[in-house]
Amino acid sequence: MGGLGTWIPVRGQFRVWGGPYVQERRGKAWSTLSTLPSFLPALCLGSALPPSQPGSLALSCSLHCLLGAVTPTHSLQVSPLPGAASKAPMEGEPTLRLRIFDLNCWAIRYLSKRRQERVRLIGDTLRREGFDLVLLQEVWSEQDYNDLKVKLAGCYPFSHYFRSGVIGSGLCVFSRFPILDTLLYQYSLNGYPYMLQHGDWFGGKSVGLVIMKISGIIFNVYITHLHAEYCRDKDAYLPHRLVQAWELAQFIRHTSKAADMVLLGGDLNMHPEDVGIRLLRGCTGLRDAFAEATHFEGCKNGCTLVPDNCFTDKSELLPFPLGIRIDYILYKAISSFTVKCEELKTTMGPAPGMDIPFSDHEAVMATLHIQRRGQPAGATLGTADLALADVVTEARMEVGVGLRAAQRQRYFSGRMAVLALLLLLLQAVAALGTLAGLGAEQPFPKLSFCLLAFLALGVLVLSTALHLFHTMEVKMLHGTEDQMWMALRALQEHPSEG
């Protein structure tokens, strides 16, 4: 019986069976529609009706033809009862069209130029364009998020702000569809607290997960912002960013097993050819929307940090005259679905009708088409194990370099703490000798003694704190190195299992 089990979007929700099938409806009465012409099912489903029950399938297909195929928010599922024969869905069925907007907003309170004006501009644009899903990074002020939430409540009724770190993660999601669940994972390494000029450590860089169900499809949507790259030639943060990429990949792998679709958006602060991106994509099987898009419109090579942007630091982009691409929308389908990127766009400079852009980054906008297919695909991991093994080896070497640097920092800070402690002990001995009457013929230098004691105490506290911090850093880097070694061994011993 052709067409049974076909996924059909309609304005309402019905389950229809005929003969050995059960009829069920939700919504308005439809009994008068069952007499529509019998050729409608063939037009809608491309399949024949069961001879014994022409009315039931004619009903479902007629509804589909009369009401029209739209971007589905509800679905009609025609499926047999246990024991009845069924056929897998055929290709060419109606697709779900999903429009995604991703932007690093550069909304740092008191520091970002024209922040409030740009946040209002972003809100106006999102309300006008009507995307399905919006992923924003660097919304560091909760007041900015609340303002956006109020402005967008009509077209994006569901939203979530992820809180972490000292000043927050800066991550938030706006959606047209209900958010069923959320989860936040804060990366174990995220720069250094004493690098105040960079400030990544205070941001609590994390990955946020929102779970949504759209037309019966379970979506795991991930949003993240990795540690920035401040100097490409001497990137002291590369090991930390690789640890973040590794933890992000593991987080996606272990939390997406029940999902049908996986989406990842955010500022990854890595070029497409960097080892971190190759590691993330290799471990998760995620596909790059820019590389897969049928149609592209925007900055050349999909760059999202370009010299023409008035908020961009031109000196940082001197080696890259066209700019760099560090903002991504990645995706993959699990189970019995296929997904393709029909269109990808980036903004280009000032917003329409304005003299300023949305941010120092360009926004990324993707249109995805999702379609059910006949057989479940299962996991996509393990299709390029040899290449992945090389990437893991390269990443493990870089993590090892960071591990040795952290061990040196720990050793140095530990020595400083010991020296400061010895200095304090010597001063204590000198003070006790003075109290005991030794050297009473000479005046005791109280001011110098106090200044030296405070200096030694400050060095002791600071060195101890750094020693503890670098000890934790060593443990995290060592742990990641061990995890990569185990993954590498598994790839080499069981390449076909993925």
Coordinates of C-alpha atoms in Angstrom, one line a residue:
M1 CA 0.0 0.0 0.0
G2 CA 2.1 2.9 -1.3
G3 CA 2.5 6.1 0.7
L4 CA 1.8 4.7 4.1
G5 CA 4.0 6.4 6.7
T6 CA 4.3 9.6 4.6
W7 CA 5.0 12.9 6.4
I8 CA 2.5 15.5 5.2
P9 CA 2.3 19.1 6.7
V10 CA -1.2 20.5 7.1
R11 CA -2.9 23.2 9.1
G12 CA -4.0 21.0 11.9
Q13 CA -3.0 17.5 13.0
F14 CA -4.5 14.2 11.8
R15 CA -3.8 10.5 11.9
V16 CA -5.7 8.6 9.3
W17 CA -6.0 4.9 8.7
G18 CA -8.6 3.1 6.5
G19 CA -9.9 -0.5 6.7
P20 CA -7.4 -2.2 9.0
Y21 CA -6.4 1.3 10.1
V22 CA -7.8 3.6 12.8
Q23 CA -9.2 7.1 12.0
E24 CA -8.2 9.9 14.4
R25 CA -8.6 13.7 14.1
R26 CA -7.7 16.8 15.9
G27 CA -9.2 20.1 14.9
K28 CA -12.3 20.9 12.8
A29 CA -14.7 18.3 11.4
W30 CA -13.7 16.9 8.0
S31 CA -16.3 14.3 7.2
T32 CA -17.6 16.1 4.1
L33 CA -14.1 16.2 2.6
S34 CA -13.9 12.4 2.2
T35 CA -15.9 12.6 -1.0
L36 CA -13.3 14.7 -2.9
P37 CA -12.1 13.2 -6.3
S38 CA -10.0 10.2 -6.1
F39 CA -7.2 11.6 -8.3
L40 CA -6.1 14.0 -5.5
P41 CA -4.2 11.3 -3.6
A42 CA -2.0 10.6 -6.6
L43 CA -1.3 14.2 -7.0
C44 CA -0.3 14.7 -3.3
L45 CA 1.3 11.4 -2.4
G46 CA 2.2 9.9 -5.8
S47 CA 0.8 6.6 -4.6
A48 CA -2.3 4.5 -5.1
L49 CA -5.1 4.2 -2.6
P50 CA -6.0 0.9 -0.9
P51 CA -8.9 -0.3 -3.0
S52 CA -11.0 -1.2 0.0
Q53 CA -10.7 2.2 1.7
P54 CA -10.5 5.1 -0.8
G55 CA -12.1 7.6 1.4
S56 CA -9.5 7.7 4.2
L57 CA -6.4 8.4 2.2
A58 CA -8.4 10.7 -0.1
L59 CA -9.3 12.7 3.0
S60 CA -5.7 13.2 4.1
C61 CA -4.4 14.0 0.6
S62 CA -7.3 16.3 -0.3
L63 CA -6.6 18.3 2.9
H64 CA -3.0 18.6 1.8
C65 CA -3.9 19.8 -1.6
L66 CA -6.6 22.2 -0.4
L67 CA -4.7 23.7 2.5
G68 CA -1.3 23.8 0.8
A69 CA 2.2 22.8 1.8
V70 CA 3.6 25.4 4.1
T71 CA 6.6 25.5 6.4
P72 CA 5.2 22.9 8.8
T73 CA 4.5 23.5 12.5
H74 CA 2.3 20.4 12.6
S75 CA 2.4 17.2 10.7
L76 CA 0.1 14.5 9.5
Q77 CA 1.4 10.9 9.9
V78 CA -0.3 8.0 8.1
S79 CA 1.0 4.8 9.6
P80 CA -0.3 1.3 9.9
L81 CA -1.3 -0.6 13.0
P82 CA 0.9 -3.4 14.2
G83 CA 0.8 -6.2 11.8
A84 CA -0.3 -4.1 8.8
A85 CA 2.1 -3.8 5.9
S86 CA 3.9 -0.4 5.4
K87 CA 6.3 1.1 3.1
A88 CA 9.2 3.5 3.9
P89 CA 8.6 7.2 2.9
M90 CA 9.7 8.1 -0.5
E91 CA 12.0 10.9 -1.5
G92 CA 10.4 14.1 -2.7
E93 CA 8.1 14.6 0.3
P94 CA 7.4 18.0 1.7
T95 CA 10.4 19.7 3.4
L96 CA 10.8 21.7 6.5
R97 CA 12.4 25.1 5.8
L98 CA 14.4 26.6 8.6
R99 CA 15.9 30.1 8.6
I100 CA 18.7 30.7 11.0
F101 CA 20.4 34.0 12.1
D102 CA 23.8 34.0 13.9
L103 CA 25.7 37.0 15.1
N104 CA 28.4 38.0 17.5
C105 CA 26.9 41.3 18.7
W106 CA 30.0 42.8 20.4
A107 CA 27.8 44.3 23.1
I108 CA 30.3 44.8 26.0
R109 CA 28.8 47.2 28.5
Y110 CA 30.7 50.6 28.7
L111 CA 33.3 49.4 26.2
S112 CA 31.6 48.6 22.9
K113 CA 31.0 51.6 20.6
R114 CA 27.3 52.6 20.1
R115 CA 26.2 49.5 21.8
Q116 CA 22.6 50.4 22.7
E117 CA 22.0 51.8 19.3
R118 CA 23.2 48.7 17.6
V119 CA 21.2 46.4 20.0
R120 CA 18.1 48.3 19.0
L121 CA 19.0 48.0 15.4
I122 CA 19.5 44.2 15.7
G123 CA 16.1 43.9 17.4
D124 CA 14.4 45.9 14.7
T125 CA 16.0 43.8 12.0
L126 CA 15.1 40.5 13.6
R127 CA 11.5 41.5 14.1
R128 CA 11.2 42.6 10.5
E129 CA 12.9 39.6 8.9
G130 CA 11.2 36.9 10.9
F131 CA 13.8 34.2 11.2
D132 CA 12.9 30.9 12.7
L133 CA 16.0 30.7 15.0
V134 CA 18.3 33.4 16.3
L135 CA 21.7 32.7 17.9
L136 CA 23.5 35.7 19.5
Q137 CA 26.9 35.9 21.2
E138 CA 28.5 38.6 23.3
V139 CA 25.3 39.9 24.7
W140 CA 27.2 40.6 27.9
S141 CA 24.5 42.7 29.5
E142 CA 21.4 41.0 30.8
Q143 CA 19.6 44.3 30.3
D144 CA 20.3 44.2 26.6
Y145 CA 18.9 40.7 26.5
N146 CA 15.8 41.7 28.4
D147 CA 15.3 44.6 26.0
L148 CA 15.6 42.3 23.0
K149 CA 13.2 39.8 24.7
V150 CA 10.5 42.4 25.1
K151 CA 10.9 43.8 21.6
L152 CA 10.9 40.3 20.0
A153 CA 8.2 38.7 22.1
G154 CA 5.7 38.9 19.3
C155 CA 7.7 37.1 16.7
Y156 CA 10.1 35.1 18.9
P157 CA 8.0 34.1 21.9
F158 CA 10.6 31.6 23.2
S159 CA 14.1 32.6 24.3
H160 CA 16.8 31.7 26.8
Y161 CA 19.9 33.5 28.2
F162 CA 22.8 31.4 29.4
R163 CA 24.5 32.6 32.6
S164 CA 28.0 31.7 33.6
G165 CA 31.3 33.2 34.6
V166 CA 31.8 36.6 36.3
I167 CA 30.1 38.7 33.6
G168 CA 28.0 35.9 31.9
S169 CA 28.5 33.8 28.8
G170 CA 27.0 36.3 26.5
L171 CA 25.0 33.6 24.8
C172 CA 21.3 33.8 24.1
V173 CA 18.7 32.1 21.8
F174 CA 15.5 33.4 20.3
S175 CA 13.0 31.0 18.7
R176 CA 9.6 30.9 17.0
F177 CA 9.3 27.3 18.3
P178 CA 8.9 26.1 21.9
I179 CA 12.1 25.4 23.8
L180 CA 11.7 22.0 25.6
D181 CA 14.9 21.9 27.6
T182 CA 18.3 23.7 28.0
L183 CA 21.7 22.8 29.3
L184 CA 25.0 24.8 29.8
Y185 CA 28.5 23.4 29.9
Q186 CA 31.3 25.7 30.9
Y187 CA 34.7 24.9 29.4
S188 CA 37.3 23.7 31.8
L189 CA 40.0 26.1 30.4
N190 CA 39.4 29.7 29.3
G191 CA 42.5 31.8 29.3
Y192 CA 44.1 33.4 32.4
P193 CA 42.6 35.6 35.0
Y194 CA 45.7 37.9 35.2
M195 CA 45.4 38.7 31.4
L196 CA 43.0 41.6 32.2
Q197 CA 43.4 43.2 28.8
H198 CA 41.8 40.2 27.1
G199 CA 39.1 39.3 29.6
D200 CA 38.1 36.0 28.2
W201 CA 38.5 34.3 31.6
F202 CA 35.8 36.5 33.1
G203 CA 33.4 35.7 30.4
G204 CA 33.0 32.1 31.4
K205 CA 33.1 30.8 27.8
S206 CA 30.6 27.9 27.5
V207 CA 28.4 25.9 25.1
G208 CA 24.6 26.2 25.5
L209 CA 22.2 23.6 24.3
V210 CA 18.5 24.1 23.6
I211 CA 16.2 21.3 22.6
M212 CA 13.2 21.9 20.4
K213 CA 10.6 19.9 18.6
I214 CA 9.6 21.2 15.2
S215 CA 7.0 19.3 13.2
G216 CA 7.9 16.1 15.1
I217 CA 11.6 16.6 14.5
I218 CA 13.9 16.8 17.6
F219 CA 16.4 19.6 17.2
N220 CA 19.5 19.9 19.4
V221 CA 20.7 23.5 18.9
Y222 CA 24.1 24.4 20.3
I223 CA 25.5 27.9 20.6
T224 CA 29.0 28.7 21.7
H225 CA 31.8 31.3 21.7
L226 CA 35.4 30.0 22.0
H227 CA 38.5 31.8 23.3
A228 CA 39.7 34.6 21.0
E229 CA 42.9 34.5 19.0
Y230 CA 44.9 37.6 19.8
C231 CA 48.1 36.8 17.9
R232 CA 48.1 34.2 15.1
D233 CA 51.9 33.9 15.0
K234 CA 52.4 33.4 18.7
D235 CA 49.0 32.1 19.9
A236 CA 49.4 31.5 23.6
Y237 CA 45.7 30.5 23.8
L238 CA 45.8 27.8 21.2
P239 CA 45.9 24.9 23.7
H240 CA 43.0 26.3 25.6
R241 CA 41.0 26.8 22.4
L242 CA 41.8 23.2 21.3
V243 CA 40.6 21.9 24.7
Q244 CA 37.4 23.9 24.2
A245 CA 36.9 22.5 20.7
W246 CA 37.5 19.0 22.0
E247 CA 35.0 19.4 24.9
L248 CA 32.5 21.0 22.5
A249 CA 32.8 18.0 20.2
Q250 CA 32.4 15.5 23.1
F251 CA 29.5 17.5 24.5
I252 CA 27.7 17.4 21.1
R253 CA 28.4 13.7 20.6
H254 CA 27.1 12.6 24.0
T255 CA 24.1 14.9 24.2
S256 CA 22.8 14.5 20.6
K257 CA 22.1 10.7 20.5
A258 CA 18.4 11.2 20.9
A259 CA 18.1 14.1 18.4
D260 CA 17.1 14.0 14.7
M261 CA 18.9 17.2 13.8
V262 CA 22.0 18.9 15.2
L263 CA 22.7 22.6 14.7
L264 CA 25.7 24.5 16.0
G265 CA 26.2 28.3 15.6
G266 CA 28.6 30.7 17.1
D267 CA 31.9 32.5 17.0
L268 CA 34.5 29.7 17.0
N269 CA 37.5 32.1 16.6
M270 CA 39.1 29.6 14.3
H271 CA 39.8 29.7 10.5
P272 CA 38.2 27.0 8.4
E273 CA 41.5 25.2 7.9
D274 CA 42.6 25.4 11.6
V275 CA 43.2 22.2 13.5
G276 CA 40.4 23.0 16.0
I277 CA 37.7 23.3 13.3
R278 CA 38.9 20.1 11.6
L279 CA 38.9 18.3 15.0
L280 CA 35.3 19.5 15.8
R281 CA 33.9 18.6 12.4
G282 CA 35.8 15.3 12.3
C283 CA 34.6 14.2 15.7
T284 CA 31.0 15.2 15.2
G285 CA 30.4 14.8 11.5
L286 CA 29.0 18.4 11.3
R287 CA 28.9 20.0 7.9
D288 CA 29.8 23.7 7.2
A289 CA 26.8 25.7 5.8
F290 CA 29.2 27.9 3.8
A291 CA 30.8 25.0 2.1
E292 CA 27.5 23.2 1.5
A293 CA 25.3 26.1 0.4
T294 CA 23.7 25.9 -3.0
H295 CA 23.6 29.7 -3.2
F296 CA 25.8 32.2 -1.4
E297 CA 25.6 36.0 -1.1
G298 CA 27.8 38.2 1.0
C299 CA 31.4 38.9 1.8
K300 CA 34.0 37.2 -0.3
N301 CA 34.9 33.7 1.0
G302 CA 32.2 34.0 3.6
C303 CA 34.4 36.2 5.8
T304 CA 32.7 37.5 8.9
L305 CA 35.5 39.8 10.2
V306 CA 36.4 42.2 7.4
P307 CA 38.6 45.3 7.2
D308 CA 35.7 47.4 5.7
N309 CA 33.8 47.2 9.0
C310 CA 34.1 50.5 10.8
F311 CA 34.3 48.7 14.2
T312 CA 37.1 46.3 13.2
D313 CA 40.7 46.8 14.3
K314 CA 42.4 47.1 10.9
S315 CA 45.8 46.2 12.3
E316 CA 44.7 42.7 13.3
L317 CA 43.6 42.0 9.8
L318 CA 46.7 43.2 7.9
P319 CA 47.8 39.6 7.0
F320 CA 44.2 39.0 5.7
P321 CA 43.2 41.8 3.3
L322 CA 39.8 40.1 2.5
G323 CA 39.1 39.3 6.2
I324 CA 38.7 36.1 8.0
R325 CA 35.8 33.6 8.6
I326 CA 35.4 32.7 12.2
D327 CA 31.6 32.7 12.6
Y328 CA 29.9 29.4 11.6
I329 CA 26.6 27.6 11.2
L330 CA 27.3 23.9 11.2
Y331 CA 24.7 21.1 11.0
K332 CA 24.0 17.4 10.4
A333 CA 21.0 15.1 10.2
I334 CA 20.7 12.0 12.4
S335 CA 18.0 9.2 12.1
S336 CA 15.8 9.3 9.0
F337 CA 16.3 12.8 7.7
T338 CA 18.4 14.7 5.2
V339 CA 19.4 18.3 5.4
K340 CA 20.8 20.7 2.8
C341 CA 21.7 24.3 2.9
E342 CA 19.8 26.1 0.2
E343 CA 21.2 29.5 0.8
L344 CA 23.8 31.3 3.0
K345 CA 24.2 35.0 3.4
T346 CA 26.3 37.4 5.3
T347 CA 25.7 41.0 6.0
M348 CA 28.0 43.5 4.3
G349 CA 28.9 46.6 6.2
P350 CA 26.3 49.1 7.4
A351 CA 22.8 47.9 8.1
P352 CA 20.2 49.0 5.5
G353 CA 19.4 52.7 5.9
M354 CA 22.0 53.1 8.7
D355 CA 25.6 54.4 8.9
I356 CA 26.8 51.6 11.2
P357 CA 26.8 47.8 11.0
F358 CA 25.2 45.5 13.5
S359 CA 28.6 44.6 15.1
D360 CA 32.3 44.3 14.4
H361 CA 31.3 40.9 13.1
E362 CA 29.1 40.2 10.1
A363 CA 26.0 38.2 10.7
V364 CA 25.5 34.7 9.1
M365 CA 22.1 33.7 7.8
A366 CA 21.4 30.2 6.6
T367 CA 18.3 28.6 5.0
L368 CA 18.1 24.8 5.7
H369 CA 15.8 22.4 4.0
I370 CA 15.1 19.2 6.0
Q371 CA 13.4 16.2 4.5
R372 CA 12.5 12.8 5.7
R373 CA 14.0 9.8 3.9
G374 CA 13.2 6.1 3.8
Q375 CA 15.8 4.5 6.1
P376 CA 17.5 5.8 9.2
A377 CA 21.0 7.0 8.6
G378 CA 22.4 6.3 12.0
A379 CA 25.6 8.1 13.2
T380 CA 27.9 9.6 10.6
L381 CA 31.0 9.2 12.7
G382 CA 33.7 7.0 11.5
T383 CA 33.5 7.7 7.8
A384 CA 36.9 9.3 7.6
D385 CA 38.8 7.6 10.4
L386 CA 42.3 7.9 9.0
A387 CA 42.0 11.6 8.4
L388 CA 40.4 12.1 11.8
A389 CA 43.3 10.2 13.4
D390 CA 45.8 12.6 11.8
V391 CA 43.7 15.6 13.1
V392 CA 43.6 14.1 16.6
T393 CA 47.3 13.5 16.5
E394 CA 48.0 17.1 15.5
A395 CA 45.6 18.5 18.2
R396 CA 47.2 16.3 20.8
M397 CA 50.7 17.6 19.9
E398 CA 49.4 21.2 20.4
V399 CA 47.8 20.3 23.7
G400 CA 51.1 18.7 24.7
V401 CA 52.9 22.0 23.9
G402 CA 50.4 23.8 26.1
L403 CA 50.9 21.2 28.9
R404 CA 54.6 21.7 29.0
A405 CA 54.2 25.5 29.1
A406 CA 51.7 25.2 32.0
Q407 CA 54.1 22.9 33.9
R408 CA 56.8 25.6 33.5
Q409 CA 54.4 28.3 34.8
R410 CA 53.4 26.1 37.7
Y411 CA 57.1 25.4 38.6
F412 CA 58.0 29.1 38.4
S413 CA 55.0 30.2 40.5
G414 CA 55.7 27.5 43.1
R415 CA 59.4 28.6 43.4
M416 CA 58.2 32.2 43.9
A417 CA 55.8 31.2 46.6
V418 CA 58.6 29.2 48.4
L419 CA 61.0 32.1 48.2
A420 CA 58.4 34.6 49.6
L421 CA 57.6 32.2 52.4
L422 CA 61.3 31.9 53.3
L423 CA 61.6 35.7 53.3
L424 CA 58.7 35.9 55.7
L425 CA 60.3 33.3 58.0
L426 CA 63.6 35.2 58.0
Q427 CA 61.7 38.4 59.0
A428 CA 59.9 36.6 61.7
V429 CA 63.2 35.3 63.1
A430 CA 64.7 38.9 63.0
A431 CA 61.6 40.2 64.8
L432 CA 61.8 37.5 67.5
G433 CA 65.6 38.3 67.9
T434 CA 64.8 42.0 68.5
L435 CA 62.1 41.1 71.0
A436 CA 64.6 38.9 72.8
G437 CA 67.0 41.8 73.2
L438 CA 69.5 40.7 70.6
G439 CA 71.0 43.7 68.7
A440 CA 69.4 46.2 71.1
E441 CA 72.3 48.6 70.6
Q442 CA 71.0 49.3 67.0
P443 CA 67.7 50.9 66.2
F444 CA 65.1 48.5 64.6
P445 CA 64.0 49.7 61.1
K446 CA 60.3 49.3 61.6
L447 CA 59.2 51.0 58.4
S448 CA 61.5 49.0 56.1
F449 CA 60.6 45.8 58.0
C450 CA 56.9 46.3 57.5
L451 CA 57.2 47.2 53.8
L452 CA 59.3 44.2 53.2
A453 CA 56.9 42.0 55.1
F454 CA 53.9 43.3 53.1
L455 CA 55.8 42.7 49.9
A456 CA 56.7 39.2 50.8
L457 CA 53.2 38.5 51.9
G458 CA 51.8 39.8 48.6
V459 CA 54.2 37.8 46.5
L460 CA 53.3 34.7 48.6
V461 CA 49.6 35.1 48.1
L462 CA 49.9 35.9 44.4
S463 CA 52.3 33.1 43.7
T464 CA 50.3 30.6 45.6
A465 CA 47.1 31.6 43.6
L466 CA 49.0 31.3 40.3
H467 CA 50.5 27.9 41.4
L468 CA 47.0 26.6 42.1
F469 CA 45.6 28.0 38.9
H470 CA 48.4 26.5 36.8
T471 CA 48.1 23.2 38.7
M472 CA 44.4 23.0 37.6
E473 CA 45.5 24.0 34.0
V474 CA 48.0 21.2 34.0
K475 CA 45.4 18.7 35.1
M476 CA 42.9 19.8 32.5
L477 CA 45.5 19.7 29.7
H478 CA 46.8 16.4 30.8
G479 CA 43.3 15.0 31.0
T480 CA 42.5 16.2 27.5
E481 CA 45.7 14.7 26.2
D482 CA 44.8 11.4 27.7
Q483 CA 41.3 11.5 26.2
M484 CA 42.7 12.3 22.8
W485 CA 45.2 9.4 23.2
M486 CA 42.3 7.0 24.0
A487 CA 40.3 8.3 21.0
L488 CA 43.3 7.9 18.7
R489 CA 43.9 4.3 19.9
A490 CA 40.2 3.5 19.3
L491 CA 40.4 5.0 15.8
Q492 CA 43.6 3.0 15.0
E493 CA 42.4 -0.3 16.5
H494 CA 38.7 -0.2 15.3
P495 CA 38.6 2.1 12.3
S496 CA 35.4 0.7 10.9
E497 CA 33.4 1.2 14.1
G498 CA 33.8 4.9 14.3

